[in-house]
Every structure is written in C-alpha cells, then in structure tokens.
Short mmCIF file of N, CA and C in Angstrom, two decimals:
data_model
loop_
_atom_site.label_atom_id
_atom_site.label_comp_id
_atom_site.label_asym_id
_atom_site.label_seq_id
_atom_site.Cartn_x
_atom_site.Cartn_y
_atom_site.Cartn_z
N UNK L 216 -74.32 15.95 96.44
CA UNK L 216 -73.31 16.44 95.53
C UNK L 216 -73.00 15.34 94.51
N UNK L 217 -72.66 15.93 93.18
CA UNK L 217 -72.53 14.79 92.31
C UNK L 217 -71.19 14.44 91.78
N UNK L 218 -70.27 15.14 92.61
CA UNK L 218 -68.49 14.78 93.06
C UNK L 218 -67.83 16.12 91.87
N UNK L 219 -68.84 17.15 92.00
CA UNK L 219 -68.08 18.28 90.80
C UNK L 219 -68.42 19.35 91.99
N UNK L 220 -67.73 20.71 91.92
CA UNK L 220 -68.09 22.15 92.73
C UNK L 220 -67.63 22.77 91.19
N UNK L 221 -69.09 23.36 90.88
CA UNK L 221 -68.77 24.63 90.01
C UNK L 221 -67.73 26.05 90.48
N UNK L 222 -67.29 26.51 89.45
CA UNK L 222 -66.61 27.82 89.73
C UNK L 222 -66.42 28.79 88.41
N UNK L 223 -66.08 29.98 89.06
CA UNK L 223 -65.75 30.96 88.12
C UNK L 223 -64.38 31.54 88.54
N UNK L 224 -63.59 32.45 87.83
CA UNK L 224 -62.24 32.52 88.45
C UNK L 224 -61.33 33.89 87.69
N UNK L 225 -61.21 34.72 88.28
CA UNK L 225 -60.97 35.88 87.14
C UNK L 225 -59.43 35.90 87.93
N UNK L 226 -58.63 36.03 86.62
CA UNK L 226 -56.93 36.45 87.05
C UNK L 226 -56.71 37.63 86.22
N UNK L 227 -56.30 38.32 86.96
CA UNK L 227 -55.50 39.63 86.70
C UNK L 227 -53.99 39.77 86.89
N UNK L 228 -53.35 39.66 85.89
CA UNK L 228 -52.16 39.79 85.69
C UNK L 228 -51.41 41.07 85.42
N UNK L 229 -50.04 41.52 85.27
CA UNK L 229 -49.61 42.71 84.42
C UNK L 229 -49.75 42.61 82.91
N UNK L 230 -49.51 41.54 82.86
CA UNK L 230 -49.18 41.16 81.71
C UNK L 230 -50.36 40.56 80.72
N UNK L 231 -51.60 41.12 81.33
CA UNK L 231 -52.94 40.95 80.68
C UNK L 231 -53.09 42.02 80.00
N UNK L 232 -53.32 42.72 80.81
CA UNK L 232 -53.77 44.23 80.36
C UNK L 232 -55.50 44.15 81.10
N UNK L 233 -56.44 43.27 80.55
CA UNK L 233 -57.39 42.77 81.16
C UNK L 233 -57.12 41.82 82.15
N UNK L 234 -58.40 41.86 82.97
CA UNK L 234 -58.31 40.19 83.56
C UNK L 234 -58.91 39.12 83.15
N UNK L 235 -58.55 37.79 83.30
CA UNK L 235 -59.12 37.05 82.39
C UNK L 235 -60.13 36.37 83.32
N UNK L 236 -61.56 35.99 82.63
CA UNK L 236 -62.77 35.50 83.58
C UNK L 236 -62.49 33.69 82.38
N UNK L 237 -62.68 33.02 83.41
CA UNK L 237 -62.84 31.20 83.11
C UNK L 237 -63.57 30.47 83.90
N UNK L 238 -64.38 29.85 83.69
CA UNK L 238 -65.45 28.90 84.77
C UNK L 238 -65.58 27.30 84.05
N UNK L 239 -65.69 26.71 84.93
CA UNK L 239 -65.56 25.19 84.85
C UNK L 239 -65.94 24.56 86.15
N UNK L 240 -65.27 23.36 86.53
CA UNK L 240 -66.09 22.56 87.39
C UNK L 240 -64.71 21.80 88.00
N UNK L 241 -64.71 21.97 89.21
CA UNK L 241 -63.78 20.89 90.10
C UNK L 241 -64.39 19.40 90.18
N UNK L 242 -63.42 18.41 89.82
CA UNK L 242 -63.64 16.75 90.43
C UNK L 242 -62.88 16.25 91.24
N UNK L 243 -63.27 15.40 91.88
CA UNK L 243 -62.30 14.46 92.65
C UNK L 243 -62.34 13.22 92.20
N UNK L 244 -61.23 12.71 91.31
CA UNK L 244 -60.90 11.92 90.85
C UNK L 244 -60.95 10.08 91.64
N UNK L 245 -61.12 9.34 91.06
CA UNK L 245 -61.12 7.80 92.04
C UNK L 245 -59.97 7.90 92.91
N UNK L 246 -58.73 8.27 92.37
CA UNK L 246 -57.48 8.20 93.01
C UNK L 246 -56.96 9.37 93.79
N UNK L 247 -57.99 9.73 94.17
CA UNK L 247 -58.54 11.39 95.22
C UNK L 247 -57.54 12.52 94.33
N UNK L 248 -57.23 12.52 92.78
CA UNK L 248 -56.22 14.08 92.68
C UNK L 248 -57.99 14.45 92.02
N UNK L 249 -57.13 16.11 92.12
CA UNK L 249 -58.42 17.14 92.08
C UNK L 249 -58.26 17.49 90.85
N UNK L 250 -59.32 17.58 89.68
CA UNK L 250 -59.51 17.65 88.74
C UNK L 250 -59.87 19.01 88.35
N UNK L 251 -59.51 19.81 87.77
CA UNK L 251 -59.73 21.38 87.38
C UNK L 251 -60.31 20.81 85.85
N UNK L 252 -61.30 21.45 85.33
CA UNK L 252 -61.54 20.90 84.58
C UNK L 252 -62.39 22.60 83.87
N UNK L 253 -61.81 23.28 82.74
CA UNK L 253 -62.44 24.57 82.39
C UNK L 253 -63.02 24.33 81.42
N UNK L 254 -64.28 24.74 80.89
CA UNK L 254 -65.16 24.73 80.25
C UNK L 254 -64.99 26.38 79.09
N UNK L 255 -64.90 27.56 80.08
CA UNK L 255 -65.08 28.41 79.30
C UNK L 255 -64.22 29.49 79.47
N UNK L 256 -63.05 30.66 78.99
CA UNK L 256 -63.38 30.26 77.69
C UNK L 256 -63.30 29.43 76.51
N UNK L 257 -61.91 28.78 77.36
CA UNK L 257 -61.43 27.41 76.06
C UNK L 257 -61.65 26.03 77.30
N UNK L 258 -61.30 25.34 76.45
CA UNK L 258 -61.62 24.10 77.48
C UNK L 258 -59.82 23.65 77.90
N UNK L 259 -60.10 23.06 78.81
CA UNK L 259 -58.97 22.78 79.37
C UNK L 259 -59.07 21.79 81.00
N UNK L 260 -57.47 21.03 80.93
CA UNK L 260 -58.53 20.14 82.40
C UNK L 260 -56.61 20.28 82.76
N UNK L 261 -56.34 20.41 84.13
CA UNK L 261 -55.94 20.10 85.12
C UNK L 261 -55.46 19.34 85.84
N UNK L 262 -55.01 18.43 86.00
CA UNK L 262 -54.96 17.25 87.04
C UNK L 262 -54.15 17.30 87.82
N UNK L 263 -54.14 17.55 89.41
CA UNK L 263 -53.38 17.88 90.64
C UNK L 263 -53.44 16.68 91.31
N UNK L 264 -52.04 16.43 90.91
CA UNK L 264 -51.88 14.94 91.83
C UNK L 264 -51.17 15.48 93.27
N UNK L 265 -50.40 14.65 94.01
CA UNK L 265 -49.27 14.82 95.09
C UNK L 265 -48.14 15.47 95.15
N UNK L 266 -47.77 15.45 93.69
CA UNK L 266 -46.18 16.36 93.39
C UNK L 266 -46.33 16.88 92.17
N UNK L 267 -47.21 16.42 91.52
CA UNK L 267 -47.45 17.35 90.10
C UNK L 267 -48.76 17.50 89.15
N UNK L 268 -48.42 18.34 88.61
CA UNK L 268 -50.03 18.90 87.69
C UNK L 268 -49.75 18.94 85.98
N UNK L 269 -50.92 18.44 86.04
CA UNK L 269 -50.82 17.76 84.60
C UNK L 269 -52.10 18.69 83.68
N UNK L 270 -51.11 19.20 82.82
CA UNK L 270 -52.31 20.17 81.64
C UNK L 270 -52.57 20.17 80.85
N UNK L 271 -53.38 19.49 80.02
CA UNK L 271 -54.27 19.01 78.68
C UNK L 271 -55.10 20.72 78.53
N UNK L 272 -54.24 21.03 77.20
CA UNK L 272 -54.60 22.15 76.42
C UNK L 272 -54.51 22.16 74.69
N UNK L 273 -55.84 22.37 74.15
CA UNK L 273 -54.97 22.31 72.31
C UNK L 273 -54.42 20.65 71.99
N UNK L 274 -54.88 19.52 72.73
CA UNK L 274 -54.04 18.37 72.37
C UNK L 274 -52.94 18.49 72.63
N UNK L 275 -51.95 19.40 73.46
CA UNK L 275 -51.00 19.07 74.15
C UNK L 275 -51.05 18.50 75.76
N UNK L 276 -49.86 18.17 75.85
CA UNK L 276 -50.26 17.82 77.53
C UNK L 276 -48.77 18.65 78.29
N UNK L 277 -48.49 18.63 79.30
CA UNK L 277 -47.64 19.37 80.07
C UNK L 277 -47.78 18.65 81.58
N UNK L 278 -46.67 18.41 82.10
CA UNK L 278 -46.52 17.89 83.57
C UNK L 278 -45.67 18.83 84.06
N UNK L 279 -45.84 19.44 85.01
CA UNK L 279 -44.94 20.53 85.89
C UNK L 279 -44.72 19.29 86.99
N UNK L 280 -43.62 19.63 87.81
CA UNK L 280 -43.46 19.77 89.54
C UNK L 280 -44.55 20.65 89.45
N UNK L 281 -44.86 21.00 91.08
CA UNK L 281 -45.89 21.65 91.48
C UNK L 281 -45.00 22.49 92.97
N UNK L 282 -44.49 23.27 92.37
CA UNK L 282 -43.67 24.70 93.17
C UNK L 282 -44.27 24.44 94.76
N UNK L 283 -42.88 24.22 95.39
CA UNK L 283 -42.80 24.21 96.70
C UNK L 283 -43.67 25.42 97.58
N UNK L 284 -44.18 26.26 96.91
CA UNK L 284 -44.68 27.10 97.82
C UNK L 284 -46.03 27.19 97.46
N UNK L 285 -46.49 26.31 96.99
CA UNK L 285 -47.79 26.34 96.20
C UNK L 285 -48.22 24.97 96.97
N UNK L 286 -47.95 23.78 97.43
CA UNK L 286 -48.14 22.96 98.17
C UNK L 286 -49.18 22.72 99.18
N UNK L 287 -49.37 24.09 99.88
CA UNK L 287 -50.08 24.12 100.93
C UNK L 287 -51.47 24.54 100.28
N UNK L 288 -51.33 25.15 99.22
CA UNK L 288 -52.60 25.92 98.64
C UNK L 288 -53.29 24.43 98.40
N UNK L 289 -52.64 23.59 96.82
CA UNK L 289 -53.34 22.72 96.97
C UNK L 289 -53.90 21.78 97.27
N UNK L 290 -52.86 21.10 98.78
CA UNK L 290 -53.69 20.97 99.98
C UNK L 290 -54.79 20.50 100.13
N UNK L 291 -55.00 22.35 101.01
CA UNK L 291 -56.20 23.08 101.40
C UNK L 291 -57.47 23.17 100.51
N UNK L 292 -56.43 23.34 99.13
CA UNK L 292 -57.82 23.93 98.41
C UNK L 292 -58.61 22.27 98.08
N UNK L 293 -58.09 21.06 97.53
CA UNK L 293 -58.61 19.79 98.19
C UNK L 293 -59.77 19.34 98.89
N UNK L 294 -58.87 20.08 100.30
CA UNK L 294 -59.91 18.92 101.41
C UNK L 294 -60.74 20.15 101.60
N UNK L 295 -60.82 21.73 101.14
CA UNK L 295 -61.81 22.37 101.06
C UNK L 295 -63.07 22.11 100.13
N UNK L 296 -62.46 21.98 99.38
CA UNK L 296 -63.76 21.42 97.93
C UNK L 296 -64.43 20.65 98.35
N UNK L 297 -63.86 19.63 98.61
CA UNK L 297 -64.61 18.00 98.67
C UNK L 297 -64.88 17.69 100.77
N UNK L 298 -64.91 18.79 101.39
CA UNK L 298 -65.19 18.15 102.88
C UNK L 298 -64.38 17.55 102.95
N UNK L 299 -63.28 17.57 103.56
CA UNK L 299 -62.07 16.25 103.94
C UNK L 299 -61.23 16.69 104.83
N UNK L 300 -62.07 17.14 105.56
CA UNK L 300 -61.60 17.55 107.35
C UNK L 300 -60.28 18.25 107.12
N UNK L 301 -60.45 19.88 106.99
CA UNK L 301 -59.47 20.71 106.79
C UNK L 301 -58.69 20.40 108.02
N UNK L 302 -59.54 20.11 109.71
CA UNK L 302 -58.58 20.28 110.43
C UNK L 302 -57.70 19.40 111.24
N UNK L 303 -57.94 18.53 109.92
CA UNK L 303 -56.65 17.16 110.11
C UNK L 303 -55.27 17.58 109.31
N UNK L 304 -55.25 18.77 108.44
CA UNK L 304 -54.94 18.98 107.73
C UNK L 304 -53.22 19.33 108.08
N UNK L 305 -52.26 19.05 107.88
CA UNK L 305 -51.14 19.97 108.59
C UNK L 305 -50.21 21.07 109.27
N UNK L 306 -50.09 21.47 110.11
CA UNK L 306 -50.46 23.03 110.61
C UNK L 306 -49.74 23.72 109.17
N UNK L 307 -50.40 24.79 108.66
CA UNK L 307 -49.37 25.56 108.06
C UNK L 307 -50.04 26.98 108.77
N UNK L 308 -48.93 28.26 108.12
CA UNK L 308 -48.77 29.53 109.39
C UNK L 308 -50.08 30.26 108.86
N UNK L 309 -50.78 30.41 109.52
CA UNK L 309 -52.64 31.02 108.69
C UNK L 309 -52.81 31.75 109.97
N UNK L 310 -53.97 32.89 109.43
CA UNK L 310 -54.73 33.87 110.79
C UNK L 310 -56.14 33.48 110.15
N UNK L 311 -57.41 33.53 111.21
CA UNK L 311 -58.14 32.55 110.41
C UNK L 311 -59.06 33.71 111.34
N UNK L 312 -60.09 34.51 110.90
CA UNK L 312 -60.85 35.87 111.46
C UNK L 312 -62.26 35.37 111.08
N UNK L 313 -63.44 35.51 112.27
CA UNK L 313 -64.18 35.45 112.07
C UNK L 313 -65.12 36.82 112.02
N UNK L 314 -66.18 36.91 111.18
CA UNK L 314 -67.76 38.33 111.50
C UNK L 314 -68.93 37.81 111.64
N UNK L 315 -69.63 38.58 111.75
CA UNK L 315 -71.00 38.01 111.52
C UNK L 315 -71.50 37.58 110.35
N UNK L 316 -70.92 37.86 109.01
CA UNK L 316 -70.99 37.36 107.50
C UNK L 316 -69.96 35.93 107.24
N UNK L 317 -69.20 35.99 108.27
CA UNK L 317 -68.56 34.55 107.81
C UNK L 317 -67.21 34.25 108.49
N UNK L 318 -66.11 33.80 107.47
CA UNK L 318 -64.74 33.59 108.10
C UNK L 318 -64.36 33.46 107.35
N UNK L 319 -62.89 34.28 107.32
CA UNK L 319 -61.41 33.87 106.48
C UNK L 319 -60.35 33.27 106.99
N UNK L 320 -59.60 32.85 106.28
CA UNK L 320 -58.38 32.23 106.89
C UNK L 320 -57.28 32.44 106.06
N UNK L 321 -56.58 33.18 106.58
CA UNK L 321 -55.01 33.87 105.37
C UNK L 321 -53.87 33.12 105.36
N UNK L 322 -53.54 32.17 104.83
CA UNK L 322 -52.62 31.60 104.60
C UNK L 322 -50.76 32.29 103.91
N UNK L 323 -49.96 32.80 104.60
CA UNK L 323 -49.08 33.89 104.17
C UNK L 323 -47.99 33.30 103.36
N UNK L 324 -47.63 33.79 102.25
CA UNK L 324 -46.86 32.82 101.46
C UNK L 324 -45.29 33.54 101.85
N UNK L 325 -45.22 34.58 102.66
CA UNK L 325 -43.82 35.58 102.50
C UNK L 325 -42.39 34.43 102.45
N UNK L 326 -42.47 33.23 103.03
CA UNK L 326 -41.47 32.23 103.51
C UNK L 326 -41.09 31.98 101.85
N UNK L 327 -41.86 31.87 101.07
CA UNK L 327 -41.92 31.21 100.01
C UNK L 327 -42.22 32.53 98.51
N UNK L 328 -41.69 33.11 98.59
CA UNK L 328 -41.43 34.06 97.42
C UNK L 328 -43.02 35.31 97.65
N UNK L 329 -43.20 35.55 98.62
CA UNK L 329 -44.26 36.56 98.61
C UNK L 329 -45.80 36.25 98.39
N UNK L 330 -47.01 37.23 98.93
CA UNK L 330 -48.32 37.00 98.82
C UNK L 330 -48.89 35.72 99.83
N UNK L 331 -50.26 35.78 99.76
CA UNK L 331 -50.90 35.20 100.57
C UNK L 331 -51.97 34.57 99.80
N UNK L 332 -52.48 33.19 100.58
CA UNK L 332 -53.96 32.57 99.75
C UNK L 332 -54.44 33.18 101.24
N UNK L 333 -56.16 33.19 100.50
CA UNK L 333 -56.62 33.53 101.70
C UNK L 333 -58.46 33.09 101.11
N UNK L 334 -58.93 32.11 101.79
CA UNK L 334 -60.02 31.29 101.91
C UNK L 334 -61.14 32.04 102.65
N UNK L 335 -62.28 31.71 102.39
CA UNK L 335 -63.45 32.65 102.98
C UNK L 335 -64.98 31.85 102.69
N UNK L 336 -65.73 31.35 103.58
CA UNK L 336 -66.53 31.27 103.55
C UNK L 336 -67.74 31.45 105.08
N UNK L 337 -68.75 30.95 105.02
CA UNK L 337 -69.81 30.92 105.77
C UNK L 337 -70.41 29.49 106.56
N UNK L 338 -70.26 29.13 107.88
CA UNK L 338 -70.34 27.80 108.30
C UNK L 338 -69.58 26.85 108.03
N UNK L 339 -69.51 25.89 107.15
CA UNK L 339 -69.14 24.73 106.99
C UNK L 339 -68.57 25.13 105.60
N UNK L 340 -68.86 26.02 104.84
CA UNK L 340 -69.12 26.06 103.41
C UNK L 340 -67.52 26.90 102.85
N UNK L 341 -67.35 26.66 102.07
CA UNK L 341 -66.11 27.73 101.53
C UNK L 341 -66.71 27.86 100.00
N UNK L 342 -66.90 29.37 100.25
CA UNK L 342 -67.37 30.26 99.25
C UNK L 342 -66.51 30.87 98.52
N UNK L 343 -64.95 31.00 98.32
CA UNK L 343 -64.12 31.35 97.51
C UNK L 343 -62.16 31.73 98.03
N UNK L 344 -61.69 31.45 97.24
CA UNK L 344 -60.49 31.35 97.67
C UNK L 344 -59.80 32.41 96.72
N UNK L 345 -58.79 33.48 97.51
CA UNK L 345 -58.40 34.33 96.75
C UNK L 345 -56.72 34.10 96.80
N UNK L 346 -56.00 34.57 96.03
CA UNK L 346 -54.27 34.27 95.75
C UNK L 346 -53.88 35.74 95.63
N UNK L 347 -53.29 36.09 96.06
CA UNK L 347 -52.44 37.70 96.13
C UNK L 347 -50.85 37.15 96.15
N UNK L 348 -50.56 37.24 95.18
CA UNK L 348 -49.12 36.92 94.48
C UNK L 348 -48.46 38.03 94.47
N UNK L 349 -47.18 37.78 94.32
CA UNK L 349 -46.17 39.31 94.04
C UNK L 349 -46.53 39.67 92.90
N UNK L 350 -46.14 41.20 92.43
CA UNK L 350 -46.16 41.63 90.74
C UNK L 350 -47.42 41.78 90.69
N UNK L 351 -48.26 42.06 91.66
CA UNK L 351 -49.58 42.69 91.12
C UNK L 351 -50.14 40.98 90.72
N UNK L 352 -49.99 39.73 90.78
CA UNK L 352 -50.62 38.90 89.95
C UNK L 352 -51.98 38.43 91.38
N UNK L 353 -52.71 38.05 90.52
CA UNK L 353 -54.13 37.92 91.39
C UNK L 353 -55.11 36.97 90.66
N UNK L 354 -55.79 35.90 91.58
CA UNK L 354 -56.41 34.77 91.08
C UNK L 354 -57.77 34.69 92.35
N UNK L 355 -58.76 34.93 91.66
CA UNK L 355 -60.19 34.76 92.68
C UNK L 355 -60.93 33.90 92.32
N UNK L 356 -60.88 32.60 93.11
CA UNK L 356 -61.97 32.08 92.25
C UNK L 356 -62.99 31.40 93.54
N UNK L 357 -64.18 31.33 93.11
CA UNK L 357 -65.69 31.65 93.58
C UNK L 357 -66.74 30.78 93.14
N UNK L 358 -66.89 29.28 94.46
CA UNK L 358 -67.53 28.54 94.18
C UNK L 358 -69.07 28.69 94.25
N UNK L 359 -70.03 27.99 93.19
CA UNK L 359 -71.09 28.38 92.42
C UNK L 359 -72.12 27.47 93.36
N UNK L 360 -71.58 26.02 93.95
CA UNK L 360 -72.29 25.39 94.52
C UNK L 360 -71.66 24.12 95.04
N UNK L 361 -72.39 23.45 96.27
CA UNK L 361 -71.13 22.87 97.24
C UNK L 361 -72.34 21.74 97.20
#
C-alpha cells in the first residue's frame, strides 16, 4: 500500500434533490489524522484530527469541533482504513453479523440524535462503510482498493 485507500461516495440528501457521487483518496497523515482528500467533482481535502476537522474548499479553510456523536465513526473509520487493530479499539454499542459473502458491523447512533454507521466487508478487508442519518440523509462510501 502506498499510505492512500481510494474511494467513491454518493450522499443523498433531501435537500439534493439528486445524490451527489465524489471520489478521492484517503491518507494517513505523519501525525496519524486521516486525510480525506476529494479529487472529483471539485477538489477538496479534509483533515480529521482528535477533536476536529479541518476543510480546505475554494481557498477557504473551516475548522469544526467534530460532533460528539460522530466520534466513534471516525474512530473506526481510521483504524479501518489503515489496519490499526479495530479490536483494540474502544467498546462502542455495535451488532457485528456474519454470511458466507462477508460481515457487517452496525454501529447504532439512537443515544446520539438517531441512525446508524454500519461497516461491511470480507476477511480482513473493509469494503465500504454506510451512514443512515435521520431526515432521510445517507452517505455510502466504497473502498476501490486496500
């Protein structure tokens, strides 16, 4: 691996009308935050530190907090990308189902304003992580290569 996981990522909102499709490339930064980094359709990069996320768009920049109930997602979604032993990871409340095609693991957000993340892949591998938010809002995104 050359410290990037491609992705693609379609959100469907109400307030789209469409859903919107964006693909780019995850990093892990020297100082381990995870780098979102979008390529298409506009460019745009990300930076998920410990308590906040930083968004370079248009030559602006933006620092949020990073919403208490969103915490666990990025986490997970972390030490999922980059191998970093999910199951050192801190208990949070998940049902984790296996088939013969693979395994999910549903992470339930109800404690924390509604919806669920819910992770899915095959062996070792995590093949895509989905977000079911209140209000109909919805985020799939679907790694290209590990």
């Amino acid at each position: 691996m050359d410290g990037s996981v491609a992705y693609t990522e379609t959100i469907a909102h109400p307030a789209f009308g469409t859903a919107v499709q964006n693909s780019g490339v995850f990093v892990l930064t020297r100082d381990k935050f995870l780098l979102r980094r979008q390529t298409m359709p506009k460019a745009e990069e990300m930076m998920i530190g410990p308590k906040t996320i930083t968004i370079q768009r248009d030559g602006t920049e933006i620092t949020r907090a990073i919403p208490k109930r969103m915490n666990g997602f990025f986490t997970v979604l972390q030490a999922a990308v980059f191998n970093q032993g999910i199951s050192e990871l801190p208990p949070l409340p998940h049902r984790i189902t296996s088939t013969t095609t693979g395994w999910t693991a549903r992470i339930s957000l109800r404690q924390s304003g509604g919806g669920s993340i819910v992770f899915s892949g095959c062996g070792e591998v995590l093949q895509a992580i989905d977000l079911e938010m209140a209000g109909n809002q919805n985020r799939q995104i679907r790694f290209l290569s590990q």
